[in-house]
mmCIF file with all atom_site columns, C-alpha atoms in Angstrom:
data_model
loop_
_atom_site.group_PDB
_atom_site.id
_atom_site.type_symbol
_atom_site.label_atom_id
_atom_site.label_alt_id
_atom_site.label_comp_id
_atom_site.label_asym_id
_atom_site.label_entity_id
_atom_site.label_seq_id
_atom_site.pdbx_PDB_ins_code
_atom_site.Cartn_x
_atom_site.Cartn_y
_atom_site.Cartn_z
_atom_site.occupancy
_atom_site.B_iso_or_equiv
_atom_site.pdbx_formal_charge
_atom_site.auth_seq_id
_atom_site.auth_comp_id
_atom_site.auth_asym_id
_atom_site.auth_atom_id
_atom_site.pdbx_PDB_model_num
ATOM 1   C CA . ASN A 1 1   ? 98.150 50.796 116.812 1.00 61.00 ? 1   ASN A CA 1
ATOM 2   C CA . ALA A 1 2   ? 95.320 51.319 114.408 1.00 78.00 ? 2   ALA A CA 1
ATOM 3   C CA . GLY A 1 3   ? 92.081 52.487 115.988 1.00 91.00 ? 3   GLY A CA 1
ATOM 4   C CA . VAL A 1 4   ? 88.642 51.203 115.159 1.00 94.00 ? 4   VAL A CA 1
ATOM 5   C CA . ILE A 1 5   ? 88.234 51.024 111.418 1.00 95.00 ? 5   ILE A CA 1
ATOM 6   C CA . GLN A 1 6   ? 84.871 51.527 109.737 1.00 95.00 ? 6   GLN A CA 1
ATOM 7   C CA . THR A 1 7   ? 84.103 51.180 106.101 1.00 95.00 ? 7   THR A CA 1
ATOM 8   C CA . PRO A 1 8   ? 82.786 52.724 103.998 1.00 93.00 ? 8   PRO A CA 1
ATOM 9   C CA . ARG A 1 9   ? 83.107 56.222 105.396 1.00 90.00 ? 9   ARG A CA 1
ATOM 10  C CA . HIS A 1 10  ? 80.195 57.370 103.234 1.00 90.00 ? 10  HIS A CA 1
ATOM 11  C CA . LYS A 1 11  ? 77.442 55.422 101.577 1.00 92.00 ? 11  LYS A CA 1
ATOM 12  C CA . VAL A 1 12  ? 74.486 56.562 99.512  1.00 90.00 ? 12  VAL A CA 1
ATOM 13  C CA . THR A 1 13  ? 71.738 54.100 98.715  1.00 91.00 ? 13  THR A CA 1
ATOM 14  C CA . GLY A 1 14  ? 68.352 54.325 97.059  1.00 91.00 ? 14  GLY A CA 1
ATOM 15  C CA . LYS A 1 15  ? 65.254 53.610 98.983  1.00 92.00 ? 15  LYS A CA 1
ATOM 16  C CA . GLY A 1 16  ? 64.669 49.874 99.234  1.00 94.00 ? 16  GLY A CA 1
ATOM 17  C CA . GLN A 1 17  ? 68.247 48.865 98.661  1.00 95.00 ? 17  GLN A CA 1
ATOM 18  C CA . GLU A 1 18  ? 70.412 47.019 101.169 1.00 96.00 ? 18  GLU A CA 1
ATOM 19  C CA . ALA A 1 19  ? 73.321 48.601 103.029 1.00 96.00 ? 19  ALA A CA 1
ATOM 20  C CA . THR A 1 20  ? 76.142 46.740 104.831 1.00 97.00 ? 20  THR A CA 1
ATOM 21  C CA . LEU A 1 21  ? 78.427 48.587 107.121 1.00 97.00 ? 21  LEU A CA 1
ATOM 22  C CA . TRP A 1 22  ? 81.734 47.141 108.353 1.00 97.00 ? 22  TRP A CA 1
ATOM 23  C CA . CYS A 1 23  ? 83.645 47.589 111.522 1.00 97.00 ? 23  CYS A CA 1
ATOM 24  C CA . GLU A 1 24  ? 87.056 46.316 112.538 1.00 97.00 ? 24  GLU A CA 1
ATOM 25  C CA . PRO A 1 25  ? 87.653 46.628 116.298 1.00 96.00 ? 25  PRO A CA 1
ATOM 26  C CA . ILE A 1 26  ? 90.942 47.403 117.942 1.00 94.00 ? 26  ILE A CA 1
ATOM 27  C CA . SER A 1 27  ? 93.025 44.262 118.117 1.00 93.00 ? 27  SER A CA 1
ATOM 28  C CA . GLY A 1 28  ? 92.582 42.527 121.399 1.00 90.00 ? 28  GLY A CA 1
ATOM 29  C CA . HIS A 1 29  ? 89.324 44.246 122.285 1.00 91.00 ? 29  HIS A CA 1
ATOM 30  C CA . SER A 1 30  ? 86.579 41.786 123.195 1.00 89.00 ? 30  SER A CA 1
ATOM 31  C CA . ALA A 1 31  ? 83.515 44.032 123.054 1.00 91.00 ? 31  ALA A CA 1
ATOM 32  C CA . VAL A 1 32  ? 82.068 45.736 119.990 1.00 94.00 ? 32  VAL A CA 1
ATOM 33  C CA . PHE A 1 33  ? 79.257 48.281 120.043 1.00 93.00 ? 33  PHE A CA 1
ATOM 34  C CA . TRP A 1 34  ? 77.125 49.874 117.349 1.00 95.00 ? 34  TRP A CA 1
ATOM 35  C CA . TYR A 1 35  ? 75.458 53.304 117.712 1.00 94.00 ? 35  TYR A CA 1
ATOM 36  C CA . ARG A 1 36  ? 73.423 55.488 115.466 1.00 95.00 ? 36  ARG A CA 1
ATOM 37  C CA . GLN A 1 37  ? 73.636 59.249 115.466 1.00 92.00 ? 37  GLN A CA 1
ATOM 38  C CA . THR A 1 38  ? 71.091 61.645 113.986 1.00 90.00 ? 38  THR A CA 1
ATOM 39  C CA . ILE A 1 39  ? 70.369 65.306 114.522 1.00 83.00 ? 39  ILE A CA 1
ATOM 40  C CA . VAL A 1 40  ? 66.936 64.548 115.858 1.00 85.00 ? 40  VAL A CA 1
ATOM 41  C CA . GLN A 1 41  ? 67.567 61.518 118.095 1.00 86.00 ? 41  GLN A CA 1
ATOM 42  C CA . GLY A 1 42  ? 71.193 62.164 118.963 1.00 87.00 ? 42  GLY A CA 1
ATOM 43  C CA . LEU A 1 43  ? 73.321 59.116 119.784 1.00 89.00 ? 43  LEU A CA 1
ATOM 44  C CA . GLU A 1 44  ? 71.436 55.880 120.181 1.00 90.00 ? 44  GLU A CA 1
ATOM 45  C CA . PHE A 1 45  ? 72.741 52.511 121.229 1.00 90.00 ? 45  PHE A CA 1
ATOM 46  C CA . LEU A 1 46  ? 71.958 49.741 118.765 1.00 94.00 ? 46  LEU A CA 1
ATOM 47  C CA . THR A 1 47  ? 73.703 46.522 119.823 1.00 94.00 ? 47  THR A CA 1
ATOM 48  C CA . TYR A 1 48  ? 76.804 45.008 121.306 1.00 90.00 ? 48  TYR A CA 1
ATOM 49  C CA . PHE A 1 49  ? 78.858 41.856 121.067 1.00 93.00 ? 49  PHE A CA 1
ATOM 50  C CA . ARG A 1 50  ? 81.228 40.318 123.614 1.00 90.00 ? 50  ARG A CA 1
ATOM 51  C CA . ASN A 1 51  ? 83.750 37.767 122.405 1.00 91.00 ? 51  ASN A CA 1
ATOM 52  C CA . GLN A 1 52  ? 81.711 37.668 119.122 1.00 93.00 ? 52  GLN A CA 1
ATOM 53  C CA . ALA A 1 53  ? 78.517 36.674 120.947 1.00 93.00 ? 53  ALA A CA 1
ATOM 54  C CA . PRO A 1 54  ? 75.499 38.995 120.723 1.00 92.00 ? 54  PRO A CA 1
ATOM 55  C CA . ILE A 1 55  ? 74.804 40.260 124.239 1.00 88.00 ? 55  ILE A CA 1
ATOM 56  C CA . ASP A 1 56  ? 72.328 43.079 123.966 1.00 87.00 ? 56  ASP A CA 1
ATOM 57  C CA . ASP A 1 57  ? 70.412 44.174 120.901 1.00 90.00 ? 57  ASP A CA 1
ATOM 58  C CA . SER A 1 58  ? 67.777 46.194 122.699 1.00 88.00 ? 58  SER A CA 1
ATOM 59  C CA . GLY A 1 59  ? 68.431 49.258 120.604 1.00 90.00 ? 59  GLY A CA 1
ATOM 60  C CA . MET A 1 60  ? 68.076 47.563 117.240 1.00 93.00 ? 60  MET A CA 1
ATOM 61  C CA . PRO A 1 61  ? 64.964 48.283 115.216 1.00 92.00 ? 61  PRO A CA 1
ATOM 62  C CA . LYS A 1 62  ? 63.071 44.997 115.079 1.00 87.00 ? 62  LYS A CA 1
ATOM 63  C CA . GLU A 1 63  ? 62.728 44.987 111.348 1.00 91.00 ? 63  GLU A CA 1
ATOM 64  C CA . ARG A 1 64  ? 65.317 45.327 108.594 1.00 95.00 ? 64  ARG A CA 1
ATOM 65  C CA . PHE A 1 65  ? 68.323 45.760 110.909 1.00 96.00 ? 65  PHE A CA 1
ATOM 66  C CA . SER A 1 66  ? 70.719 42.923 111.797 1.00 96.00 ? 66  SER A CA 1
ATOM 67  C CA . ALA A 1 67  ? 74.234 42.751 113.147 1.00 97.00 ? 67  ALA A CA 1
ATOM 68  C CA . GLN A 1 68  ? 76.796 39.983 113.113 1.00 96.00 ? 68  GLN A CA 1
ATOM 69  C CA . MET A 1 69  ? 80.288 39.343 114.320 1.00 96.00 ? 69  MET A CA 1
ATOM 70  C CA . PRO A 1 70  ? 81.548 36.294 112.464 1.00 94.00 ? 70  PRO A CA 1
ATOM 71  C CA . ASN A 1 71  ? 85.080 36.607 113.809 1.00 93.00 ? 71  ASN A CA 1
ATOM 72  C CA . GLN A 1 72  ? 86.941 38.719 116.353 1.00 92.00 ? 72  GLN A CA 1
ATOM 73  C CA . SER A 1 73  ? 88.330 41.072 113.715 1.00 94.00 ? 73  SER A CA 1
ATOM 74  C CA . HIS A 1 74  ? 85.128 42.377 112.206 1.00 95.00 ? 74  HIS A CA 1
ATOM 75  C CA . SER A 1 75  ? 81.465 43.090 112.688 1.00 97.00 ? 75  SER A CA 1
ATOM 76  C CA . THR A 1 76  ? 78.784 44.045 110.214 1.00 97.00 ? 76  THR A CA 1
ATOM 77  C CA . LEU A 1 77  ? 75.589 46.023 110.429 1.00 97.00 ? 77  LEU A CA 1
ATOM 78  C CA . LYS A 1 78  ? 73.144 45.226 107.692 1.00 97.00 ? 78  LYS A CA 1
ATOM 79  C CA . ILE A 1 79  ? 70.121 47.308 106.872 1.00 97.00 ? 79  ILE A CA 1
ATOM 80  C CA . GLN A 1 80  ? 67.648 45.729 104.436 1.00 96.00 ? 80  GLN A CA 1
ATOM 81  C CA . SER A 1 81  ? 65.220 47.728 102.351 1.00 96.00 ? 81  SER A CA 1
ATOM 82  C CA . THR A 1 82  ? 66.652 51.044 103.531 1.00 95.00 ? 82  THR A CA 1
ATOM 83  C CA . GLN A 1 83  ? 64.376 53.968 104.150 1.00 94.00 ? 83  GLN A CA 1
ATOM 84  C CA . PRO A 1 84  ? 65.123 57.674 104.246 1.00 92.00 ? 84  PRO A CA 1
ATOM 85  C CA . GLN A 1 85  ? 64.735 57.691 108.010 1.00 93.00 ? 85  GLN A CA 1
ATOM 86  C CA . ASP A 1 86  ? 67.670 55.267 108.208 1.00 94.00 ? 86  ASP A CA 1
ATOM 87  C CA . SER A 1 87  ? 69.970 58.131 107.117 1.00 93.00 ? 87  SER A CA 1
ATOM 88  C CA . ALA A 1 88  ? 72.403 58.650 109.922 1.00 94.00 ? 88  ALA A CA 1
ATOM 89  C CA . VAL A 1 89  ? 76.006 58.324 111.062 1.00 93.00 ? 89  VAL A CA 1
ATOM 90  C CA . TYR A 1 90  ? 76.614 54.782 112.257 1.00 96.00 ? 90  TYR A CA 1
ATOM 91  C CA . LEU A 1 91  ? 79.321 54.521 114.819 1.00 95.00 ? 91  LEU A CA 1
ATOM 92  C CA . CYS A 1 92  ? 81.224 51.448 115.902 1.00 95.00 ? 92  CYS A CA 1
ATOM 93  C CA . ALA A 1 93  ? 83.193 51.257 119.128 1.00 93.00 ? 93  ALA A CA 1
ATOM 94  C CA . SER A 1 94  ? 85.261 48.620 120.833 1.00 92.00 ? 94  SER A CA 1
ATOM 95  C CA . SER A 1 95  ? 86.513 48.094 124.403 1.00 89.00 ? 95  SER A CA 1
ATOM 96  C CA . LEU A 1 96  ? 88.782 45.679 126.186 1.00 85.00 ? 96  LEU A CA 1
ATOM 97  C CA . ASP A 1 97  ? 86.213 44.263 128.560 1.00 70.00 ? 97  ASP A CA 1
ATOM 98  C CA . ARG A 1 98  ? 83.281 44.944 130.755 1.00 59.00 ? 98  ARG A CA 1
ATOM 99  C CA . LEU A 1 99  ? 84.942 44.960 134.124 1.00 60.00 ? 99  LEU A CA 1
ATOM 100 C CA . GLY A 1 100 ? 84.815 48.716 134.567 1.00 59.00 ? 100 GLY A CA 1
ATOM 101 C CA . PRO A 1 101 ? 86.999 51.577 133.433 1.00 58.00 ? 101 PRO A CA 1
ATOM 102 C CA . PRO A 1 102 ? 89.553 51.919 132.042 1.00 56.00 ? 102 PRO A CA 1
ATOM 103 C CA . GLN A 1 103 ? 88.928 48.481 130.497 1.00 55.00 ? 103 GLN A CA 1
ATOM 104 C CA . ASP A 1 104 ? 85.343 49.485 129.862 1.00 73.00 ? 104 ASP A CA 1
ATOM 105 C CA . THR A 1 105 ? 86.306 52.605 127.943 1.00 81.00 ? 105 THR A CA 1
ATOM 106 C CA . GLN A 1 106 ? 84.905 52.484 124.462 1.00 86.00 ? 106 GLN A CA 1
ATOM 107 C CA . TYR A 1 107 ? 87.068 53.682 121.531 1.00 89.00 ? 107 TYR A CA 1
ATOM 108 C CA . PHE A 1 108 ? 85.169 54.838 118.474 1.00 91.00 ? 108 PHE A CA 1
ATOM 109 C CA . GLY A 1 109 ? 85.684 54.570 114.788 1.00 92.00 ? 109 GLY A CA 1
ATOM 110 C CA . PRO A 1 110 ? 85.213 57.507 112.441 1.00 90.00 ? 110 PRO A CA 1
ATOM 111 C CA . GLY A 1 111 ? 81.632 56.367 111.582 1.00 92.00 ? 111 GLY A CA 1
ATOM 112 C CA . THR A 1 112 ? 79.844 55.580 108.348 1.00 94.00 ? 112 THR A CA 1
ATOM 113 C CA . ARG A 1 113 ? 77.626 58.327 107.051 1.00 92.00 ? 113 ARG A CA 1
ATOM 114 C CA . LEU A 1 114 ? 74.638 56.664 105.406 1.00 93.00 ? 114 LEU A CA 1
ATOM 115 C CA . LEU A 1 115 ? 72.301 58.635 103.166 1.00 91.00 ? 115 LEU A CA 1
ATOM 116 C CA . VAL A 1 116 ? 69.172 56.988 101.829 1.00 91.00 ? 116 VAL A CA 1
ATOM 117 C CA . LEU A 1 117 ? 67.571 58.827 98.963  1.00 90.00 ? 117 LEU A CA 1
ATOM 118 C CA . ALA B 2 1   ? 62.450 62.494 129.909 1.00 51.00 ? 1   ALA B CA 1
ATOM 119 C CA . GLN B 2 2   ? 66.117 62.927 129.179 1.00 63.00 ? 2   GLN B CA 1
ATOM 120 C CA . LYS B 2 3   ? 68.306 60.724 131.252 1.00 91.00 ? 3   LYS B CA 1
ATOM 121 C CA . VAL B 2 4   ? 71.454 62.710 130.487 1.00 95.00 ? 4   VAL B CA 1
ATOM 122 C CA . THR B 2 5   ? 71.116 66.459 129.916 1.00 94.00 ? 5   THR B CA 1
ATOM 123 C CA . GLN B 2 6   ? 73.574 68.908 128.443 1.00 94.00 ? 6   GLN B CA 1
ATOM 124 C CA . VAL B 2 7   ? 73.306 72.488 127.351 1.00 84.00 ? 7   VAL B CA 1
ATOM 125 C CA . GLN B 2 8   ? 73.317 72.931 123.561 1.00 79.00 ? 8   GLN B CA 1
ATOM 126 C CA . SER B 2 9   ? 76.273 75.204 122.942 1.00 76.00 ? 9   SER B CA 1
ATOM 127 C CA . THR B 2 10  ? 78.814 77.507 124.533 1.00 75.00 ? 10  THR B CA 1
ATOM 128 C CA . GLY B 2 11  ? 81.887 79.424 123.642 1.00 77.00 ? 11  GLY B CA 1
ATOM 129 C CA . SER B 2 12  ? 85.059 80.964 125.034 1.00 77.00 ? 12  SER B CA 1
ATOM 130 C CA . SER B 2 13  ? 88.242 82.660 124.012 1.00 75.00 ? 13  SER B CA 1
ATOM 131 C CA . GLN B 2 14  ? 91.642 81.051 123.710 1.00 78.00 ? 14  GLN B CA 1
ATOM 132 C CA . TRP B 2 15  ? 93.524 80.398 127.000 1.00 83.00 ? 15  TRP B CA 1
ATOM 133 C CA . GLY B 2 16  ? 90.424 80.676 129.085 1.00 87.00 ? 16  GLY B CA 1
ATOM 134 C CA . GLU B 2 17  ? 88.972 77.904 131.255 1.00 91.00 ? 17  GLU B CA 1
ATOM 135 C CA . VAL B 2 18  ? 85.854 76.283 129.900 1.00 93.00 ? 18  VAL B CA 1
ATOM 136 C CA . THR B 2 19  ? 83.255 74.401 131.917 1.00 94.00 ? 19  THR B CA 1
ATOM 137 C CA . LEU B 2 20  ? 80.725 72.143 130.328 1.00 95.00 ? 20  LEU B CA 1
ATOM 138 C CA . HIS B 2 21  ? 77.776 70.900 132.430 1.00 95.00 ? 21  HIS B CA 1
ATOM 139 C CA . CYS B 2 22  ? 76.029 67.612 132.465 1.00 96.00 ? 22  CYS B CA 1
ATOM 140 C CA . SER B 2 23  ? 73.225 66.325 134.661 1.00 96.00 ? 23  SER B CA 1
ATOM 141 C CA . TYR B 2 24  ? 71.922 62.776 134.769 1.00 96.00 ? 24  TYR B CA 1
ATOM 142 C CA . GLU B 2 25  ? 69.383 60.464 136.332 1.00 95.00 ? 25  GLU B CA 1
ATOM 143 C CA . THR B 2 26  ? 70.240 57.152 137.910 1.00 92.00 ? 26  THR B CA 1
ATOM 144 C CA . SER B 2 27  ? 69.170 55.012 140.809 1.00 90.00 ? 27  SER B CA 1
ATOM 145 C CA . GLU B 2 28  ? 72.292 52.862 140.647 1.00 88.00 ? 28  GLU B CA 1
ATOM 146 C CA . TYR B 2 29  ? 74.861 52.790 143.467 1.00 87.00 ? 29  TYR B CA 1
ATOM 147 C CA . PHE B 2 30  ? 77.657 52.302 141.030 1.00 86.00 ? 30  PHE B CA 1
ATOM 148 C CA . TYR B 2 31  ? 77.812 54.048 137.677 1.00 88.00 ? 31  TYR B CA 1
ATOM 149 C CA . VAL B 2 32  ? 80.292 55.767 135.455 1.00 88.00 ? 32  VAL B CA 1
ATOM 150 C CA . ILE B 2 33  ? 80.176 59.083 133.672 1.00 92.00 ? 33  ILE B CA 1
ATOM 151 C CA . LEU B 2 34  ? 82.331 59.427 130.650 1.00 91.00 ? 34  LEU B CA 1
ATOM 152 C CA . TRP B 2 35  ? 83.154 62.449 128.491 1.00 94.00 ? 35  TRP B CA 1
ATOM 153 C CA . TYR B 2 36  ? 83.859 62.217 124.793 1.00 94.00 ? 36  TYR B CA 1
ATOM 154 C CA . LYS B 2 37  ? 84.682 64.844 122.206 1.00 95.00 ? 37  LYS B CA 1
ATOM 155 C CA . GLN B 2 38  ? 83.383 64.526 118.727 1.00 92.00 ? 38  GLN B CA 1
ATOM 156 C CA . LEU B 2 39  ? 85.565 66.086 116.159 1.00 87.00 ? 39  LEU B CA 1
ATOM 157 C CA . PHE B 2 40  ? 84.182 67.952 113.160 1.00 82.00 ? 40  PHE B CA 1
ATOM 158 C CA . SER B 2 41  ? 85.148 64.853 111.133 1.00 79.00 ? 41  SER B CA 1
ATOM 159 C CA . GLY B 2 42  ? 82.679 62.798 113.253 1.00 81.00 ? 42  GLY B CA 1
ATOM 160 C CA . GLU B 2 43  ? 85.331 60.879 115.105 1.00 82.00 ? 43  GLU B CA 1
ATOM 161 C CA . MET B 2 44  ? 84.526 60.332 118.773 1.00 87.00 ? 44  MET B CA 1
ATOM 162 C CA . VAL B 2 45  ? 87.518 60.734 121.175 1.00 90.00 ? 45  VAL B CA 1
ATOM 163 C CA . PHE B 2 46  ? 87.433 59.542 124.756 1.00 88.00 ? 46  PHE B CA 1
ATOM 164 C CA . LEU B 2 47  ? 88.519 62.221 127.242 1.00 92.00 ? 47  LEU B CA 1
ATOM 165 C CA . ILE B 2 48  ? 87.954 61.266 130.855 1.00 91.00 ? 48  ILE B CA 1
ATOM 166 C CA . TYR B 2 49  ? 85.657 59.273 133.166 1.00 89.00 ? 49  TYR B CA 1
ATOM 167 C CA . GLN B 2 50  ? 84.496 59.429 136.734 1.00 91.00 ? 50  GLN B CA 1
ATOM 168 C CA . THR B 2 51  ? 82.958 56.598 138.656 1.00 88.00 ? 51  THR B CA 1
ATOM 169 C CA . SER B 2 52  ? 80.456 57.042 141.480 1.00 90.00 ? 52  SER B CA 1
ATOM 170 C CA . PHE B 2 53  ? 82.918 55.369 143.821 1.00 87.00 ? 53  PHE B CA 1
ATOM 171 C CA . ASP B 2 54  ? 85.723 57.896 143.107 1.00 88.00 ? 54  ASP B CA 1
ATOM 172 C CA . THR B 2 55  ? 86.213 60.180 146.060 1.00 87.00 ? 55  THR B CA 1
ATOM 173 C CA . GLN B 2 56  ? 88.289 62.635 144.137 1.00 92.00 ? 56  GLN B CA 1
ATOM 174 C CA . ASN B 2 57  ? 87.623 64.512 140.976 1.00 94.00 ? 57  ASN B CA 1
ATOM 175 C CA . GLN B 2 58  ? 89.471 62.921 138.077 1.00 92.00 ? 58  GLN B CA 1
ATOM 176 C CA . ARG B 2 59  ? 92.006 64.730 135.873 1.00 92.00 ? 59  ARG B CA 1
ATOM 177 C CA . ASN B 2 60  ? 93.553 63.800 132.532 1.00 89.00 ? 60  ASN B CA 1
ATOM 178 C CA . SER B 2 61  ? 95.920 66.363 131.067 1.00 92.00 ? 61  SER B CA 1
ATOM 179 C CA . ARG B 2 62  ? 93.983 69.618 130.492 1.00 94.00 ? 62  ARG B CA 1
ATOM 180 C CA . TYR B 2 63  ? 90.714 67.858 131.271 1.00 95.00 ? 63  TYR B CA 1
ATOM 181 C CA . SER B 2 64  ? 89.262 67.540 134.749 1.00 96.00 ? 64  SER B CA 1
ATOM 182 C CA . VAL B 2 65  ? 85.809 66.990 136.146 1.00 96.00 ? 65  VAL B CA 1
ATOM 183 C CA . VAL B 2 66  ? 83.848 68.499 138.996 1.00 96.00 ? 66  VAL B CA 1
ATOM 184 C CA . PHE B 2 67  ? 81.665 65.721 140.337 1.00 96.00 ? 67  PHE B CA 1
ATOM 185 C CA . GLN B 2 68  ? 78.668 66.681 142.485 1.00 96.00 ? 68  GLN B CA 1
ATOM 186 C CA . LYS B 2 69  ? 77.272 63.263 143.262 1.00 94.00 ? 69  LYS B CA 1
ATOM 187 C CA . SER B 2 70  ? 74.383 64.386 145.462 1.00 94.00 ? 70  SER B CA 1
ATOM 188 C CA . LEU B 2 71  ? 73.201 66.726 142.713 1.00 95.00 ? 71  LEU B CA 1
ATOM 189 C CA . LYS B 2 72  ? 73.685 64.123 140.045 1.00 95.00 ? 72  LYS B CA 1
ATOM 190 C CA . SER B 2 73  ? 75.771 66.666 138.205 1.00 96.00 ? 73  SER B CA 1
ATOM 191 C CA . ILE B 2 74  ? 79.196 66.525 136.608 1.00 97.00 ? 74  ILE B CA 1
ATOM 192 C CA . SER B 2 75  ? 81.141 69.230 134.817 1.00 96.00 ? 75  SER B CA 1
ATOM 193 C CA . LEU B 2 76  ? 84.012 68.909 132.422 1.00 96.00 ? 76  LEU B CA 1
ATOM 194 C CA . VAL B 2 77  ? 86.638 71.604 132.843 1.00 96.00 ? 77  VAL B CA 1
ATOM 195 C CA . ILE B 2 78  ? 89.090 72.357 130.041 1.00 95.00 ? 78  ILE B CA 1
ATOM 196 C CA . SER B 2 79  ? 91.982 74.467 131.137 1.00 94.00 ? 79  SER B CA 1
ATOM 197 C CA . ALA B 2 80  ? 94.056 76.777 128.851 1.00 92.00 ? 80  ALA B CA 1
ATOM 198 C CA . SER B 2 81  ? 91.526 76.256 126.011 1.00 92.00 ? 81  SER B CA 1
ATOM 199 C CA . GLN B 2 82  ? 92.730 76.222 122.435 1.00 92.00 ? 82  GLN B CA 1
ATOM 200 C CA . PRO B 2 83  ? 90.857 76.669 119.137 1.00 91.00 ? 83  PRO B CA 1
ATOM 201 C CA . GLU B 2 84  ? 91.446 72.975 118.469 1.00 92.00 ? 84  GLU B CA 1
ATOM 202 C CA . ASP B 2 85  ? 89.326 72.218 121.532 1.00 94.00 ? 85  ASP B CA 1
ATOM 203 C CA . SER B 2 86  ? 86.349 73.313 119.428 1.00 92.00 ? 86  SER B CA 1
ATOM 204 C CA . GLY B 2 87  ? 83.944 70.492 118.796 1.00 92.00 ? 87  GLY B CA 1
ATOM 205 C CA . THR B 2 88  ? 80.992 68.783 120.372 1.00 94.00 ? 88  THR B CA 1
ATOM 206 C CA . TYR B 2 89  ? 81.354 67.287 123.844 1.00 96.00 ? 89  TYR B CA 1
ATOM 207 C CA . PHE B 2 90  ? 79.249 64.422 124.959 1.00 95.00 ? 90  PHE B CA 1
ATOM 208 C CA . CYS B 2 91  ? 78.549 63.237 128.396 1.00 95.00 ? 91  CYS B CA 1
ATOM 209 C CA . ALA B 2 92  ? 77.533 59.570 128.725 1.00 92.00 ? 92  ALA B CA 1
ATOM 210 C CA . LEU B 2 93  ? 76.159 57.515 131.598 1.00 91.00 ? 93  LEU B CA 1
ATOM 211 C CA . SER B 2 94  ? 77.156 53.854 131.987 1.00 85.00 ? 94  SER B CA 1
ATOM 212 C CA . GLU B 2 95  ? 75.202 51.640 134.448 1.00 83.00 ? 95  GLU B CA 1
ATOM 213 C CA . PRO B 2 96  ? 75.563 47.981 135.423 1.00 74.00 ? 96  PRO B CA 1
ATOM 214 C CA . HIS B 2 97  ? 71.878 47.104 135.015 1.00 72.00 ? 97  HIS B CA 1
ATOM 215 C CA . SER B 2 98  ? 71.900 48.145 131.388 1.00 72.00 ? 98  SER B CA 1
ATOM 216 C CA . ASN B 2 99  ? 75.029 46.117 130.637 1.00 66.00 ? 99  ASN B CA 1
ATOM 217 C CA . TYR B 2 100 ? 77.113 49.306 130.781 1.00 69.00 ? 100 TYR B CA 1
ATOM 218 C CA . GLN B 2 101 ? 75.785 50.502 127.447 1.00 76.00 ? 101 GLN B CA 1
ATOM 219 C CA . LEU B 2 102 ? 76.370 54.222 127.111 1.00 84.00 ? 102 LEU B CA 1
ATOM 220 C CA . ILE B 2 103 ? 73.426 56.530 127.481 1.00 89.00 ? 103 ILE B CA 1
ATOM 221 C CA . TRP B 2 104 ? 74.309 59.770 125.798 1.00 91.00 ? 104 TRP B CA 1
ATOM 222 C CA . GLY B 2 105 ? 73.532 63.408 126.399 1.00 93.00 ? 105 GLY B CA 1
ATOM 223 C CA . SER B 2 106 ? 72.667 65.535 123.385 1.00 92.00 ? 106 SER B CA 1
ATOM 224 C CA . GLY B 2 107 ? 76.112 67.138 123.363 1.00 94.00 ? 107 GLY B CA 1
ATOM 225 C CA . THR B 2 108 ? 77.432 70.603 123.830 1.00 94.00 ? 108 THR B CA 1
ATOM 226 C CA . LYS B 2 109 ? 78.917 72.416 120.901 1.00 93.00 ? 109 LYS B CA 1
ATOM 227 C CA . LEU B 2 110 ? 81.989 74.386 121.990 1.00 92.00 ? 110 LEU B CA 1
ATOM 228 C CA . ILE B 2 111 ? 83.625 77.124 119.933 1.00 91.00 ? 111 ILE B CA 1
ATOM 229 C CA . ILE B 2 112 ? 86.957 78.500 121.105 1.00 90.00 ? 112 ILE B CA 1
ATOM 230 C CA . LYS B 2 113 ? 87.922 81.752 119.351 1.00 88.00 ? 113 LYS B CA 1
ATOM 231 C CA . PRO B 2 114 ? 91.604 82.663 118.908 1.00 86.00 ? 114 PRO B CA 1
#
């Protein structure tokens, strides 16, 4: 079984450009999560979807960031007008359900390393 | 204030037993503590979890936990450590009231020397 797939693995953008990050969850998993990891802030929750519906986006910056899950096989995180402080590793995870472990266990993709110059 | 706290780094020699500490804050009756290892490639690998309802310390292969519920402390124990155990280990808290989103510690960097 393939794990969570994230593309691209690395992305370099210029300040002000748009960046779109892709995540393909493990087949059969109903929950998808996005996290951001930086040296300064550590791991931060951004948003999560359950059965493609947005459930909790409390960690998403209010401006420039948006996430979608148009079908059960992929989710996207879009950053408009990227800024240097958006540079981070963006991690996507999926899990079977929210009924508690082990179903609740999140499995992570390799991450997308975003660098905004 | 940090909700989940870990020490920054530690090290050990091969074949030794390694203990990584994590402390957390919660007022929930039910919660879950999970341990993940982040490889040098960035990939996050799930290791083991313990729920607040578990009466026994959990074990998964060479990984086990020492759960001190009253102290809000949990340690990850790695037995017969290997150089490939080197990496950064994260402790994460999962609570019902926050939709079970993971609240992460800052990670402990572990170096195992041959």
